[in-house]
mmCIF file of C-alpha atoms and ligand atoms in Angstrom:
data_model
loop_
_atom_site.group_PDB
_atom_site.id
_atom_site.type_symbol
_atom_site.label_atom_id
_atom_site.label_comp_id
_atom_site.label_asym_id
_atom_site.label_seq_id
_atom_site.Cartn_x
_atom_site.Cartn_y
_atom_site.Cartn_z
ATOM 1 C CA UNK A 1 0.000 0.000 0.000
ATOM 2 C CA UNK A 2 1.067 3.255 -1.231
ATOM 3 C CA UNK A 3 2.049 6.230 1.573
ATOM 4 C CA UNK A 4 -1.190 8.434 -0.042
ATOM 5 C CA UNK A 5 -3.769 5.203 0.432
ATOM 6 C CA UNK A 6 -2.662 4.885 3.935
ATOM 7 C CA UNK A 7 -3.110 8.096 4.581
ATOM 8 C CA UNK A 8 -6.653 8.173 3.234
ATOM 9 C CA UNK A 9 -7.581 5.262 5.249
ATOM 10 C CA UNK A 10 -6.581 6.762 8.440
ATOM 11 C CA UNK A 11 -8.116 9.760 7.500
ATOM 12 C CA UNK A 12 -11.465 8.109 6.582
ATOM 13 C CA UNK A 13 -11.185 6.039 10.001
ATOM 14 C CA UNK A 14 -10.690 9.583 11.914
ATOM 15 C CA UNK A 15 -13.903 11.181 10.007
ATOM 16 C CA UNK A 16 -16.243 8.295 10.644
ATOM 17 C CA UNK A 17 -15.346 7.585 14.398
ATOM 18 C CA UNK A 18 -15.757 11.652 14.751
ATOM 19 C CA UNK A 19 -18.670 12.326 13.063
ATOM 20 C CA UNK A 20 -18.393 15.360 12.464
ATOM 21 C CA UNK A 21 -20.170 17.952 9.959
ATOM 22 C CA UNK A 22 -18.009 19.768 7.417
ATOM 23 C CA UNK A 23 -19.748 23.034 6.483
ATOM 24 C CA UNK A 24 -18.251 25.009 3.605
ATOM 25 C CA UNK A 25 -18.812 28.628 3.682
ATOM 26 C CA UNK A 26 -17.216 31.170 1.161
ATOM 27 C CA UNK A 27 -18.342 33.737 -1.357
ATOM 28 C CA UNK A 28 -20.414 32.663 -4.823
ATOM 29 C CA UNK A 29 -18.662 30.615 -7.006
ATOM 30 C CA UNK A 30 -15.820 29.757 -4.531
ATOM 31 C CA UNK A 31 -16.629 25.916 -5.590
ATOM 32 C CA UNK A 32 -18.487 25.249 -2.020
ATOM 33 C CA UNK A 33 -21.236 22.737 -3.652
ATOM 34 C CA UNK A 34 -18.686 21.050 -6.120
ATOM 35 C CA UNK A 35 -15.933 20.778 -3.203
ATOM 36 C CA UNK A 36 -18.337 19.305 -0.995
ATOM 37 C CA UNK A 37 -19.641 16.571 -3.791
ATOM 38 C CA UNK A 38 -15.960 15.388 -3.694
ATOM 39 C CA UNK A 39 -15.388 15.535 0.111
ATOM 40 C CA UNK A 40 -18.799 13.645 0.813
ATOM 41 C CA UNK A 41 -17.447 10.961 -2.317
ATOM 42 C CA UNK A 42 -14.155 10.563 -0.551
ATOM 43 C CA UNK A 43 -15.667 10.557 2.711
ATOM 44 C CA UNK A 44 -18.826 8.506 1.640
ATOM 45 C CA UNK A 45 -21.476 10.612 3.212
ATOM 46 C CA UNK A 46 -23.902 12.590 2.237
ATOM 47 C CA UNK A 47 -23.628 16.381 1.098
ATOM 48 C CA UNK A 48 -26.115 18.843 1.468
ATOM 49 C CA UNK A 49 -26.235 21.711 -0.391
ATOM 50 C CA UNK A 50 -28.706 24.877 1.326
ATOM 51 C CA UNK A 51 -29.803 26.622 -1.456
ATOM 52 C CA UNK A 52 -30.907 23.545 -3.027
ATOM 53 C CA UNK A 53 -33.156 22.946 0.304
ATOM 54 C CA UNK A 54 -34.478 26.327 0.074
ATOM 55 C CA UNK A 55 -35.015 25.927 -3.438
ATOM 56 C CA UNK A 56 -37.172 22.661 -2.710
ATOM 57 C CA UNK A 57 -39.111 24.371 0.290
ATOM 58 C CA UNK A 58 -39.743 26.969 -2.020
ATOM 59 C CA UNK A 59 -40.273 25.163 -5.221
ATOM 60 C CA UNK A 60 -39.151 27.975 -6.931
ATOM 61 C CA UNK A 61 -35.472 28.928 -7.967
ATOM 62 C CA UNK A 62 -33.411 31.460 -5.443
ATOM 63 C CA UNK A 63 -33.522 33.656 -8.630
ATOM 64 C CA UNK A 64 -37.558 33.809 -8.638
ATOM 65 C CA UNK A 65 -37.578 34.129 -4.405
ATOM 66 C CA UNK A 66 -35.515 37.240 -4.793
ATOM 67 C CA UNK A 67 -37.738 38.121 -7.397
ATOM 68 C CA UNK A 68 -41.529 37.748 -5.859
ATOM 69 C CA UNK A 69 -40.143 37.894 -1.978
ATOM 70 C CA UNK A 70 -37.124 40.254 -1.439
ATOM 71 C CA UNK A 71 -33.960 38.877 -0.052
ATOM 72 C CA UNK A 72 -35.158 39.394 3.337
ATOM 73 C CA UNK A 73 -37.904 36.248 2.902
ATOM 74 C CA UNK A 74 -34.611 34.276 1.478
ATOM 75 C CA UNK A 75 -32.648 34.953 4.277
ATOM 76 C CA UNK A 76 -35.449 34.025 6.710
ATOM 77 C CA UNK A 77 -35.401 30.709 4.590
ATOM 78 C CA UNK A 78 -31.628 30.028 4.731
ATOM 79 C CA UNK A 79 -31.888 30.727 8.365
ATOM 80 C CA UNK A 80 -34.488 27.795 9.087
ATOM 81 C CA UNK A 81 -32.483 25.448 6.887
ATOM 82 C CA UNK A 82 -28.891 25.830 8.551
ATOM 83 C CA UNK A 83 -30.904 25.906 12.194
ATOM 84 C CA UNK A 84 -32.482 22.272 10.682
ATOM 85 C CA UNK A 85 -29.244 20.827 9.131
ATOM 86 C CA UNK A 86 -27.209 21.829 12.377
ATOM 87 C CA UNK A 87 -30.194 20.138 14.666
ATOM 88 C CA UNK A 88 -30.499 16.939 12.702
ATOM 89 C CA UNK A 89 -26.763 16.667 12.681
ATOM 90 C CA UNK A 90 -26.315 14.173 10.418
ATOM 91 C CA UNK A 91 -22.651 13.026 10.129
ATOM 92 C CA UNK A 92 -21.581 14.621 6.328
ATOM 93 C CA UNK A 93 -20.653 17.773 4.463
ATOM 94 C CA UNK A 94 -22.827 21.143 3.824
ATOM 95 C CA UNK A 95 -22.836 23.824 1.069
ATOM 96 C CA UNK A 96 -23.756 27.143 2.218
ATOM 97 C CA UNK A 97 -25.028 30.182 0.273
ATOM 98 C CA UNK A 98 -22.417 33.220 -0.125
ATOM 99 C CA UNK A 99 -24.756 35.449 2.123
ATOM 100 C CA UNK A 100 -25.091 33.002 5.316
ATOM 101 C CA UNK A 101 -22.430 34.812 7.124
ATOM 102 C CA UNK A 102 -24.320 37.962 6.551
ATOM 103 C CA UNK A 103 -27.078 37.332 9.528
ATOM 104 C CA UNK A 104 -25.204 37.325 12.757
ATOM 105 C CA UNK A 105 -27.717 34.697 13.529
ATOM 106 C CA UNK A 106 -26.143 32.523 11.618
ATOM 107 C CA UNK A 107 -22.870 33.526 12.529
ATOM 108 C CA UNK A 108 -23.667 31.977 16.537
ATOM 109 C CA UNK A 109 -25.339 28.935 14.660
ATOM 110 C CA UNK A 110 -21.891 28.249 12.832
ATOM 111 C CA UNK A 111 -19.565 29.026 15.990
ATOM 112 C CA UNK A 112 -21.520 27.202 18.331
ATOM 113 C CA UNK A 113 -22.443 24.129 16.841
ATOM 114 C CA UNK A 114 -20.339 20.846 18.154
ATOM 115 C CA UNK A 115 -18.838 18.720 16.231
ATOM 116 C CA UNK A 116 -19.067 20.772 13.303
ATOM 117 C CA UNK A 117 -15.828 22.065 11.215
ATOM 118 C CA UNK A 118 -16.245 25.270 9.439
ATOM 119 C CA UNK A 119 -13.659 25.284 6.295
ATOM 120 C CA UNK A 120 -13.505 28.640 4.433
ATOM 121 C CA UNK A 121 -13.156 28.589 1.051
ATOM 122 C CA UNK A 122 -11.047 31.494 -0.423
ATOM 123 C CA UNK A 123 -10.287 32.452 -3.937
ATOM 124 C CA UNK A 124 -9.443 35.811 -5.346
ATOM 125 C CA UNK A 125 -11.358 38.498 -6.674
ATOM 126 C CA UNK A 126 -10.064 37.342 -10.145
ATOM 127 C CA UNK A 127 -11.495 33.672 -10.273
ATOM 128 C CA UNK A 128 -14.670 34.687 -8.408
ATOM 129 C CA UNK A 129 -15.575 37.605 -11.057
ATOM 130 C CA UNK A 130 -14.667 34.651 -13.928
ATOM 131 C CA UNK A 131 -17.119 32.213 -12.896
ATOM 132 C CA UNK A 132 -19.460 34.025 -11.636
ATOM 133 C CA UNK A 133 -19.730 35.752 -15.215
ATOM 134 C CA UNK A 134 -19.970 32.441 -16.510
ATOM 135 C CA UNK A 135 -23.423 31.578 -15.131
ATOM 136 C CA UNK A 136 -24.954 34.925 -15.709
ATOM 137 C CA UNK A 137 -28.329 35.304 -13.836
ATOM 138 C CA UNK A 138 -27.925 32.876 -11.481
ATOM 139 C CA UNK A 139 -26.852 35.119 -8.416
ATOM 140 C CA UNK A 140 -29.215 38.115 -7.853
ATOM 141 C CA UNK A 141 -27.031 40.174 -5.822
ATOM 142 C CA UNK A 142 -24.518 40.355 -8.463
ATOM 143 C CA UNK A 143 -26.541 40.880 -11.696
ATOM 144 C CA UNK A 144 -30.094 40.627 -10.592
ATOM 145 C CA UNK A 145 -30.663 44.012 -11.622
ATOM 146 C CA UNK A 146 -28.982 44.462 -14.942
ATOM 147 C CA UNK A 147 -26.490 42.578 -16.861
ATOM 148 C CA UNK A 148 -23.215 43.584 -15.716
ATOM 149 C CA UNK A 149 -19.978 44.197 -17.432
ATOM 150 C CA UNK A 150 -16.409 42.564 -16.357
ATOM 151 C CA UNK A 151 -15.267 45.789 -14.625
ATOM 152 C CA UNK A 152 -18.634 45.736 -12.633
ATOM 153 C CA UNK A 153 -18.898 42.548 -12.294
ATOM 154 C CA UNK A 154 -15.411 43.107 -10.721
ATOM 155 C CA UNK A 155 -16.692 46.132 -8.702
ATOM 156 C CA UNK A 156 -19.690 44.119 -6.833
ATOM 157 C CA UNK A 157 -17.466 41.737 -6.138
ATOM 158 C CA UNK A 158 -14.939 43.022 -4.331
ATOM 159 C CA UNK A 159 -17.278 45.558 -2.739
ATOM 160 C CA UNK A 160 -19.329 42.509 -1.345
ATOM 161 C CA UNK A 161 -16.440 39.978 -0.565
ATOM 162 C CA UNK A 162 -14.683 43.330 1.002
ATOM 163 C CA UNK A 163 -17.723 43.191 3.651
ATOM 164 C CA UNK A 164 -18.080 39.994 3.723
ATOM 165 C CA UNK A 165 -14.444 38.190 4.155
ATOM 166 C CA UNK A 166 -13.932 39.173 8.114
ATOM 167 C CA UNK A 167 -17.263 37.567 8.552
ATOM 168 C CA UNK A 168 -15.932 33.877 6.821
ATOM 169 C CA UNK A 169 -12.960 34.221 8.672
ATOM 170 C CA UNK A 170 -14.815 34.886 11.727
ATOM 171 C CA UNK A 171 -16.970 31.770 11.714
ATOM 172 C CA UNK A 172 -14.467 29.145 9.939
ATOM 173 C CA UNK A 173 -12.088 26.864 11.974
ATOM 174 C CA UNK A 174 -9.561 27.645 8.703
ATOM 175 C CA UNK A 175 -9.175 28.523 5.898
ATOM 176 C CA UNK A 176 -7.958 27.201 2.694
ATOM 177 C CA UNK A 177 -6.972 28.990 -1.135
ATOM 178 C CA UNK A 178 -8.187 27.861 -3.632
ATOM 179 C CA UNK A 179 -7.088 29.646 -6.577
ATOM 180 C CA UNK A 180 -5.972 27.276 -9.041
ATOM 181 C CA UNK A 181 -7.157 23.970 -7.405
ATOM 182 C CA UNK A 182 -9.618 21.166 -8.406
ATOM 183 C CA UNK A 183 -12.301 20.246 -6.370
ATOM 184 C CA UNK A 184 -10.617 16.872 -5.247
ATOM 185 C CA UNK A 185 -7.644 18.326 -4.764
ATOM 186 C CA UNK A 186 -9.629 20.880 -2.159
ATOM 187 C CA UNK A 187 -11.425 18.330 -0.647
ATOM 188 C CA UNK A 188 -7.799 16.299 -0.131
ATOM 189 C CA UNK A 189 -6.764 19.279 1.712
ATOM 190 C CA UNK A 190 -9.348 19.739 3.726
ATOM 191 C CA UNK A 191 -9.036 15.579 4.539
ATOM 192 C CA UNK A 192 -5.366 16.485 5.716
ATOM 193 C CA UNK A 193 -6.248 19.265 7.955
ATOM 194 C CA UNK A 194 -8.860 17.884 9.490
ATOM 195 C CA UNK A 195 -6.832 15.707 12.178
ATOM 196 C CA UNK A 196 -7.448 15.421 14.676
ATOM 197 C CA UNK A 197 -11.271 16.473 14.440
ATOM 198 C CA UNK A 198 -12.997 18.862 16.809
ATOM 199 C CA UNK A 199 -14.491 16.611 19.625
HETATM 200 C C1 S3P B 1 -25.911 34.421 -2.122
HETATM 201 C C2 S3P B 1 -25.241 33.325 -2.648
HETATM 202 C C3 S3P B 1 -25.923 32.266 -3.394
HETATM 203 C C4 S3P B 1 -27.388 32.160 -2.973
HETATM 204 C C5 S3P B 1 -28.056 33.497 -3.049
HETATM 205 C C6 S3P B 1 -27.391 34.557 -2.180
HETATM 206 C C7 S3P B 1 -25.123 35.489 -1.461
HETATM 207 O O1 S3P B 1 -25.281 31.013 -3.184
HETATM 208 O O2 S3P B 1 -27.477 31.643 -1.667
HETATM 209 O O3 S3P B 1 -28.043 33.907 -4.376
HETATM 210 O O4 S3P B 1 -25.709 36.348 -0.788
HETATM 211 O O5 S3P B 1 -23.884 35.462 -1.572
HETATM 212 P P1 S3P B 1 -23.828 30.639 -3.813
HETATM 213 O O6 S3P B 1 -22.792 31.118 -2.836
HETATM 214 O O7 S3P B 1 -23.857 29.152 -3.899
HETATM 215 O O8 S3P B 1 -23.733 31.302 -5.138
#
């Protein structure tokens, strides 16, 4: 056996036994749902992704809840889902929206609940503005209002991640950079730091 399959064992062994929850938290498009598909694979739990709940509570697209109920209702939804995910604490990985850390509600959710591991996921201004321009209209507070060209694409992004970034940092156990990294290989990082486990 191979110095990288030994380590993944002992690794798996340490998550299991632990339990824990992994949530992901980190600005749009900072790969928080595909990272946590590969650290729930590797991990073999489940991975739950909020906005997908709120989407299915909803049955309507975050796009059309901004759009017929203000953000204010979606926060109020995102609220009740991480309050419900952290309750039934069920041993696996969560996906957060961009804007969780935004209600300091859900800031004392995140710090306080046990055996959960908050992992930041942090990637520069530069590969945020990218993707995020390639799945226009999927992210109302960036172009909800009007389509948006690079430089203000650029603009609302670092304006929000500017208010935003002390707030990740403030709820996460650590945090990791992404830039230039593949879902596995984030999810492999977050594997090695992860040891030992919050009790
Ligand atoms: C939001 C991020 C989105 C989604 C909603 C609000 C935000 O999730 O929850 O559009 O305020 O940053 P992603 O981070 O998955 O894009």
């Amino acid at each position: 056996m191979d110095n990288s399959e030994n380590n993944h064992q002992t690794h798996q062994k340490k998550l299991s036994t632990s339990a824990p929850l992994i949530v992901l938290v980190g600005f749009m498009a900072s790969g928080k749902s595909s990272v946590a598909q590969a650290l729930a694979k590797r991990w073999q739990r489940a991975a739950v992704d909020l906005d997908v709940l709120i989407e299915s509570t909803a049955r309507k697209p975050i796009s059309e809840i901004f759009a017929d109920s203000g953000e204010e209702k979606f926060r109020q939804l995102e609220t009740a889902q991480l309050r419900q995910v952290l309750e039934d604490a069920q041993p696996g990985v969560i996906a957060t929206g961009g804007g969780i850390v935004t209600r300091e509600e859900n800031r004392v959710l995140l710090r306080t609940a046990p055996k959960t591991l908050v992992v930041y996921l942090q990637a520069s201004n530069e590969t945020l503005t990218r993707r995020i321009r390639q799945q226009p209209g999927l992210r109302p507070l960036i172009d909800g209002e009007s389509v948006l060209n690079l430089q203000q694409t650029q603009l609302r992004v670092e304006e929000l991640l500017e208010q935003r970034a002390p707030l990740y940092e403030e709820v996460a156990d650590f945090t990791l950079k992404t830039d230039g990294l593949t879902p596995s290989e984030i999810a492999e990082k977050i594997l090695r730091k992860t040891d030992p486990l919050p009790s």
